[in-house]
Each structure stands twice: as C-alpha cells, then as structure tokens.
PDB file of N, CA and C and ligand atoms in Angstrom:
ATOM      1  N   UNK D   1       0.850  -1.190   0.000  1.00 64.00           N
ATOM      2  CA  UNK D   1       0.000   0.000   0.000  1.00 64.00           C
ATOM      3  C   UNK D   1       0.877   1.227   0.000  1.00 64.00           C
ATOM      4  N   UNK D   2       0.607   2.287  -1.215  1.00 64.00           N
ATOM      5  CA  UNK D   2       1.452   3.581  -1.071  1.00 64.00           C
ATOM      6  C   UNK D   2       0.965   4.568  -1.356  1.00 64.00           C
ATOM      7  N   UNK D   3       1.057   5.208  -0.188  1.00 66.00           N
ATOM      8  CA  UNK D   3      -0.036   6.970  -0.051  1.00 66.00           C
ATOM      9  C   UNK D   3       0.845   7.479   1.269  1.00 66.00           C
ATOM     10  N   UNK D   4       0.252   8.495   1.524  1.00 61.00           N
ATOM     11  CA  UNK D   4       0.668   9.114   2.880  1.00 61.00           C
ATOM     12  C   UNK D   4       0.182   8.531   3.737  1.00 61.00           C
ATOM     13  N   UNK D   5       1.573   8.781   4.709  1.00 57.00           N
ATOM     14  CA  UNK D   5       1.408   8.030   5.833  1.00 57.00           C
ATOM     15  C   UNK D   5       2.129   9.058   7.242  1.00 57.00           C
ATOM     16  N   UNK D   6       1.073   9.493   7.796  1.00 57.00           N
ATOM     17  CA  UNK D   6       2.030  10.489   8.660  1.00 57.00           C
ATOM     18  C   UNK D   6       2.606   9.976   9.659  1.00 57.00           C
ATOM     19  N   UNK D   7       2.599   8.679  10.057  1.00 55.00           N
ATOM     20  CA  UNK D   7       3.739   8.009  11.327  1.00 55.00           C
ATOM     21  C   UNK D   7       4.961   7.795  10.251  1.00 55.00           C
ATOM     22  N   UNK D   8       5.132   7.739   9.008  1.00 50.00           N
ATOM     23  CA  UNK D   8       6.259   7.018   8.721  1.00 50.00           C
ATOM     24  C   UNK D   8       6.965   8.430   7.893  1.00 50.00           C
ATOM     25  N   UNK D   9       6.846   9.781   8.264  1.00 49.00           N
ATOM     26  CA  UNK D   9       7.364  10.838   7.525  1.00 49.00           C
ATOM     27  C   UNK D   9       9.261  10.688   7.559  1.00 49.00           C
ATOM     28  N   UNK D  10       9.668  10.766   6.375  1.00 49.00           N
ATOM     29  CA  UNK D  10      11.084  10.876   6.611  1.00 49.00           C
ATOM     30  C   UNK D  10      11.340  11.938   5.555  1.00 49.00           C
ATOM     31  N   UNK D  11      12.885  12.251   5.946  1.00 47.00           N
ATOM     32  CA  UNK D  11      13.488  13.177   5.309  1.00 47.00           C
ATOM     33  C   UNK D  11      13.537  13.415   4.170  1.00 47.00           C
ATOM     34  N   UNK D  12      13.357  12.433   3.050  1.00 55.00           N
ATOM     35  CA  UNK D  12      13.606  12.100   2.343  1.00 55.00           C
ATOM     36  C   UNK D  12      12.211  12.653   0.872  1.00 55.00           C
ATOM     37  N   UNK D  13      11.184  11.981   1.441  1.00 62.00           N
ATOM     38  CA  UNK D  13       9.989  11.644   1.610  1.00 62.00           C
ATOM     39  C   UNK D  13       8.921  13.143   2.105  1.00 62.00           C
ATOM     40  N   UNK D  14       8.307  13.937   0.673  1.00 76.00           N
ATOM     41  CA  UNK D  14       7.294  14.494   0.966  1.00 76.00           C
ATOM     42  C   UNK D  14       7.530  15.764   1.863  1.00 76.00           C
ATOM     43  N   UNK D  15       6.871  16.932   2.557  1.00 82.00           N
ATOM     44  CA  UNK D  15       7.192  18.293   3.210  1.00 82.00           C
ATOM     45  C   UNK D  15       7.296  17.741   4.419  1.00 82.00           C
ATOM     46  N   UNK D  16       8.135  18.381   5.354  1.00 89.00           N
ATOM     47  CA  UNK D  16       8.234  18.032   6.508  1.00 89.00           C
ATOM     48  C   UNK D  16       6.867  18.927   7.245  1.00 89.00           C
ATOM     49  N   UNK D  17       6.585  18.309   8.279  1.00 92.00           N
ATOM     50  CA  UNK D  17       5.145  18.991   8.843  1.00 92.00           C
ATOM     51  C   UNK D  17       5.696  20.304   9.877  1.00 92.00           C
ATOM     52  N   UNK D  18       5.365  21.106   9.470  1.00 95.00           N
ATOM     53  CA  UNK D  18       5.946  22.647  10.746  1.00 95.00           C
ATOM     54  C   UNK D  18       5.292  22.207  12.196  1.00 95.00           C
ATOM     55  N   UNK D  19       6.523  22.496  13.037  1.00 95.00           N
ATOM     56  CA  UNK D  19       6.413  22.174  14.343  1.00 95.00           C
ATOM     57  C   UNK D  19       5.456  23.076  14.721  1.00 95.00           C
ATOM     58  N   UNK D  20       4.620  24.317  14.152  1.00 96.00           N
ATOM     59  CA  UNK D  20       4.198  25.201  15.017  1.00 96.00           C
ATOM     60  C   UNK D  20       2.889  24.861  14.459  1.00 96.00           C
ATOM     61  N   UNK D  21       2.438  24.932  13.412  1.00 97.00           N
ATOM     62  CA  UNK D  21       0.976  25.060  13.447  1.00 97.00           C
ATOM     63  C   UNK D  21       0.380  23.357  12.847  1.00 97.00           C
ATOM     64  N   UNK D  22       1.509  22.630  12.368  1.00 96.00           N
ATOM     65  CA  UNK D  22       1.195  21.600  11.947  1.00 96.00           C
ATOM     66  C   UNK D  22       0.822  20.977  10.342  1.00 96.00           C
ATOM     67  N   UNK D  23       1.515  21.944   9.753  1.00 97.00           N
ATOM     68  CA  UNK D  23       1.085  22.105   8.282  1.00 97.00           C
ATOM     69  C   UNK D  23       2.480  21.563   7.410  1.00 97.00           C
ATOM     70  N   UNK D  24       2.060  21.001   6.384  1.00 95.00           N
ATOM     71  CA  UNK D  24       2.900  20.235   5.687  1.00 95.00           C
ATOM     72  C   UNK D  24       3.194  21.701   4.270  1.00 95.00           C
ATOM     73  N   UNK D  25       2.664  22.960   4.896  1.00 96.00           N
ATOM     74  CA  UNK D  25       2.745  23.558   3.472  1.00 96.00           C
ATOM     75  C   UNK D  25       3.991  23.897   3.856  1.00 96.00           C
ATOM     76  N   UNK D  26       5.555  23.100   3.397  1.00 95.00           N
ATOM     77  CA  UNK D  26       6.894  24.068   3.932  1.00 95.00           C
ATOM     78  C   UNK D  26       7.441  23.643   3.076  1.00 95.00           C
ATOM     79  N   UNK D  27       8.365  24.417   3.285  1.00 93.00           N
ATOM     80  CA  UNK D  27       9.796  24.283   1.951  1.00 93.00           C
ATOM     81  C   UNK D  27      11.014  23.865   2.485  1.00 93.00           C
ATOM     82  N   UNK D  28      11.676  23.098   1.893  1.00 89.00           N
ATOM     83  CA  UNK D  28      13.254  22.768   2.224  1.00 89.00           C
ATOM     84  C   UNK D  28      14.388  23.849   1.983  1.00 89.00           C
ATOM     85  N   UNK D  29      14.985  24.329   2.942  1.00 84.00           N
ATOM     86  CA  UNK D  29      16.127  25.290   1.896  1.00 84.00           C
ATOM     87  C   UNK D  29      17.273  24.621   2.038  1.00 84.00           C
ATOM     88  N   UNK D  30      18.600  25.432   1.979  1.00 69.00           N
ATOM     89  CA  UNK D  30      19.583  24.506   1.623  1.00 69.00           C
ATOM     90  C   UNK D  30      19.815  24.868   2.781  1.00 69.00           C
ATOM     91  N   UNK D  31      21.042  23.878   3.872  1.00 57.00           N
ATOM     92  CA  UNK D  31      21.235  23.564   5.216  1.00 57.00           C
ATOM     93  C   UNK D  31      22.397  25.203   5.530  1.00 57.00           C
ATOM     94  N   UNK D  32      21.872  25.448   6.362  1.00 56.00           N
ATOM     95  CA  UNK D  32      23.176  26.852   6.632  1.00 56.00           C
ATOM     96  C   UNK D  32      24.235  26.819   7.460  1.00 56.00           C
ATOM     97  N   UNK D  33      24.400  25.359   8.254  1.00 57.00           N
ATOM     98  CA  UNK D  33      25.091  25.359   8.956  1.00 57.00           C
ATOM     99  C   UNK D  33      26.085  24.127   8.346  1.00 57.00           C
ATOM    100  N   UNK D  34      26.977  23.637   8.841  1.00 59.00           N
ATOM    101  CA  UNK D  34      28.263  22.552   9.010  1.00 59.00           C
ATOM    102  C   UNK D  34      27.514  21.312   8.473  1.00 59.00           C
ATOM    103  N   UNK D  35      26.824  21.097   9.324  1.00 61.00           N
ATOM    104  CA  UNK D  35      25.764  19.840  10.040  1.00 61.00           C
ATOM    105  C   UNK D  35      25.332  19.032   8.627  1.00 61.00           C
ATOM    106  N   UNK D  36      25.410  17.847   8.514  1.00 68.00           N
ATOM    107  CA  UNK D  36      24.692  18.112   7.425  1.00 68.00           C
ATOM    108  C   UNK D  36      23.430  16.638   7.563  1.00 68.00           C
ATOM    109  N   UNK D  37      23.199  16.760   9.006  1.00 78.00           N
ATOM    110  CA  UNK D  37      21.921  15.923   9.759  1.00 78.00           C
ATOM    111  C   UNK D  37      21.186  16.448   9.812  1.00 78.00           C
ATOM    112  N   UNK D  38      21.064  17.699   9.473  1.00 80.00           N
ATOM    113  CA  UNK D  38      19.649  18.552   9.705  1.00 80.00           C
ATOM    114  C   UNK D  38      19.954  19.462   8.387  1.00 80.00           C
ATOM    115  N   UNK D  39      18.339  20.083   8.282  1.00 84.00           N
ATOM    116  CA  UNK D  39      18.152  20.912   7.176  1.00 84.00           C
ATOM    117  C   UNK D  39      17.457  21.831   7.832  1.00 84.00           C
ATOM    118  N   UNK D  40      17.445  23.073   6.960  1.00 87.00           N
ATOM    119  CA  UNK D  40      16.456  24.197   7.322  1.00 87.00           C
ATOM    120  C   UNK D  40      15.075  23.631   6.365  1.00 87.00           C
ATOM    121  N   UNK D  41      13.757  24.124   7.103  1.00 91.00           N
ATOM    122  CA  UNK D  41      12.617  23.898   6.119  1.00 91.00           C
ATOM    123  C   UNK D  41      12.212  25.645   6.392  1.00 91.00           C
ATOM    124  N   UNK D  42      10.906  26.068   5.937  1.00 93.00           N
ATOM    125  CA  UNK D  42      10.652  27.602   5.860  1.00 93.00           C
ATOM    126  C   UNK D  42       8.881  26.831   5.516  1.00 93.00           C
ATOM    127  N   UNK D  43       8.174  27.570   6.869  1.00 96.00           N
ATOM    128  CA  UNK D  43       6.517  26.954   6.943  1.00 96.00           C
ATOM    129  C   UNK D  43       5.820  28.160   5.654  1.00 96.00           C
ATOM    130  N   UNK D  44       5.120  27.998   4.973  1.00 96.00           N
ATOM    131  CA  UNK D  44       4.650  28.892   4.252  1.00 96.00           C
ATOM    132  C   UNK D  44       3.316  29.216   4.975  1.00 96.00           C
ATOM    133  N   UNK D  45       2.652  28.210   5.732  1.00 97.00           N
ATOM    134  CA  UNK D  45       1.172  28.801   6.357  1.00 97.00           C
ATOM    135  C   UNK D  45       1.565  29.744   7.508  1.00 97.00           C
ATOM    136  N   UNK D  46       2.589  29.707   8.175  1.00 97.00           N
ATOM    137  CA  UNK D  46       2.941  30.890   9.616  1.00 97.00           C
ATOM    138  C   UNK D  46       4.039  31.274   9.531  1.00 97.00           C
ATOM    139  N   UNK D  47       5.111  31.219   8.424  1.00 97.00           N
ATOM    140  CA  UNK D  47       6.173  31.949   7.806  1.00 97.00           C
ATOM    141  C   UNK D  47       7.213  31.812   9.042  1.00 97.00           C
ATOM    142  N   UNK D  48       7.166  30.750   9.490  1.00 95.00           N
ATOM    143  CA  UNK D  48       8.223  30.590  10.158  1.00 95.00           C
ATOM    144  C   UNK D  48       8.974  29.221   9.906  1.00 95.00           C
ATOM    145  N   UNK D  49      10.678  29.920  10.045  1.00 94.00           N
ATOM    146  CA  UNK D  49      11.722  28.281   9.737  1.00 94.00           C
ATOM    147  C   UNK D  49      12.058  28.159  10.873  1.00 94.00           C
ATOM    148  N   UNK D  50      12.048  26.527  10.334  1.00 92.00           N
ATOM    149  CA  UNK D  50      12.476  25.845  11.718  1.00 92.00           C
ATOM    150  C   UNK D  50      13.767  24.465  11.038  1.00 92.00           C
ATOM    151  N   UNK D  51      14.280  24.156  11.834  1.00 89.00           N
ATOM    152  CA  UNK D  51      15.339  22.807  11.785  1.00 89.00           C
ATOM    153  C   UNK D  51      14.282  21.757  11.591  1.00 89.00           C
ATOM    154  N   UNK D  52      14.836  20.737  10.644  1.00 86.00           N
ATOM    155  CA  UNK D  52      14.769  19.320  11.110  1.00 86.00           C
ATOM    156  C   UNK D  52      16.035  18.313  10.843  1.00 86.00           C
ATOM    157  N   UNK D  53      16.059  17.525  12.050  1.00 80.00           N
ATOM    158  CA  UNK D  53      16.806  16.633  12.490  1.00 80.00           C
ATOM    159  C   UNK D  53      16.988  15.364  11.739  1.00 80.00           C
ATOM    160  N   UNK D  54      17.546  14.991  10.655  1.00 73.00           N
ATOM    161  CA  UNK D  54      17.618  13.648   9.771  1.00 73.00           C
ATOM    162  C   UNK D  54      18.163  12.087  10.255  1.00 73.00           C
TER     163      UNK D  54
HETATM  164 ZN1  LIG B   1       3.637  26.558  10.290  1.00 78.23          ZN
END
C-alpha cells in the first residue's frame, strides 16, 4: 500500500510537517550550517523556519 502516511514521515519523503501550526505547506532550503543531519525547512502557512533533524 502507497499513499501518505504520517507516522512514517522521513526526510527524504514528501514536506516536513511545521512544528508550530502543523502544516505540511513548507519548503526545504539549503542547510546553513556545518551539520549536514539537519536541514532548514521555511513553513509557508505561519512563515516561520524551523530545523529538522535527519
Ligand atoms: Zn507553520
């Protein structure tokens, strides 16, 4: 079976969901730091970026 599945979200795989309001409307940008386990995403519904952890 293949559709969305929100327990199995990975990095890889589809918008990451914004920690703040819960919305998958976000964007990936490119990582700004060293790290390269995490990425920046940017929420388009509450215009706020946040990290995620890979
Ligand atoms: Zn948001």
């Amino acid at each position: 079976m293949r559709g969305f599945d929100p327990s199995t979200t990975t990095s890889e795989d589809g918008p990451a969901d914004c920690p703040y309001c819960g919305s998958t409307e976000t964007e990936r940008e490119h990582p700004k730091g060293p790290g390269l386990c995490r990425s920046i995403h940017f929420c388009r519904s509450c215009e706020q970026p946040f990290e995620r952890f890979e």
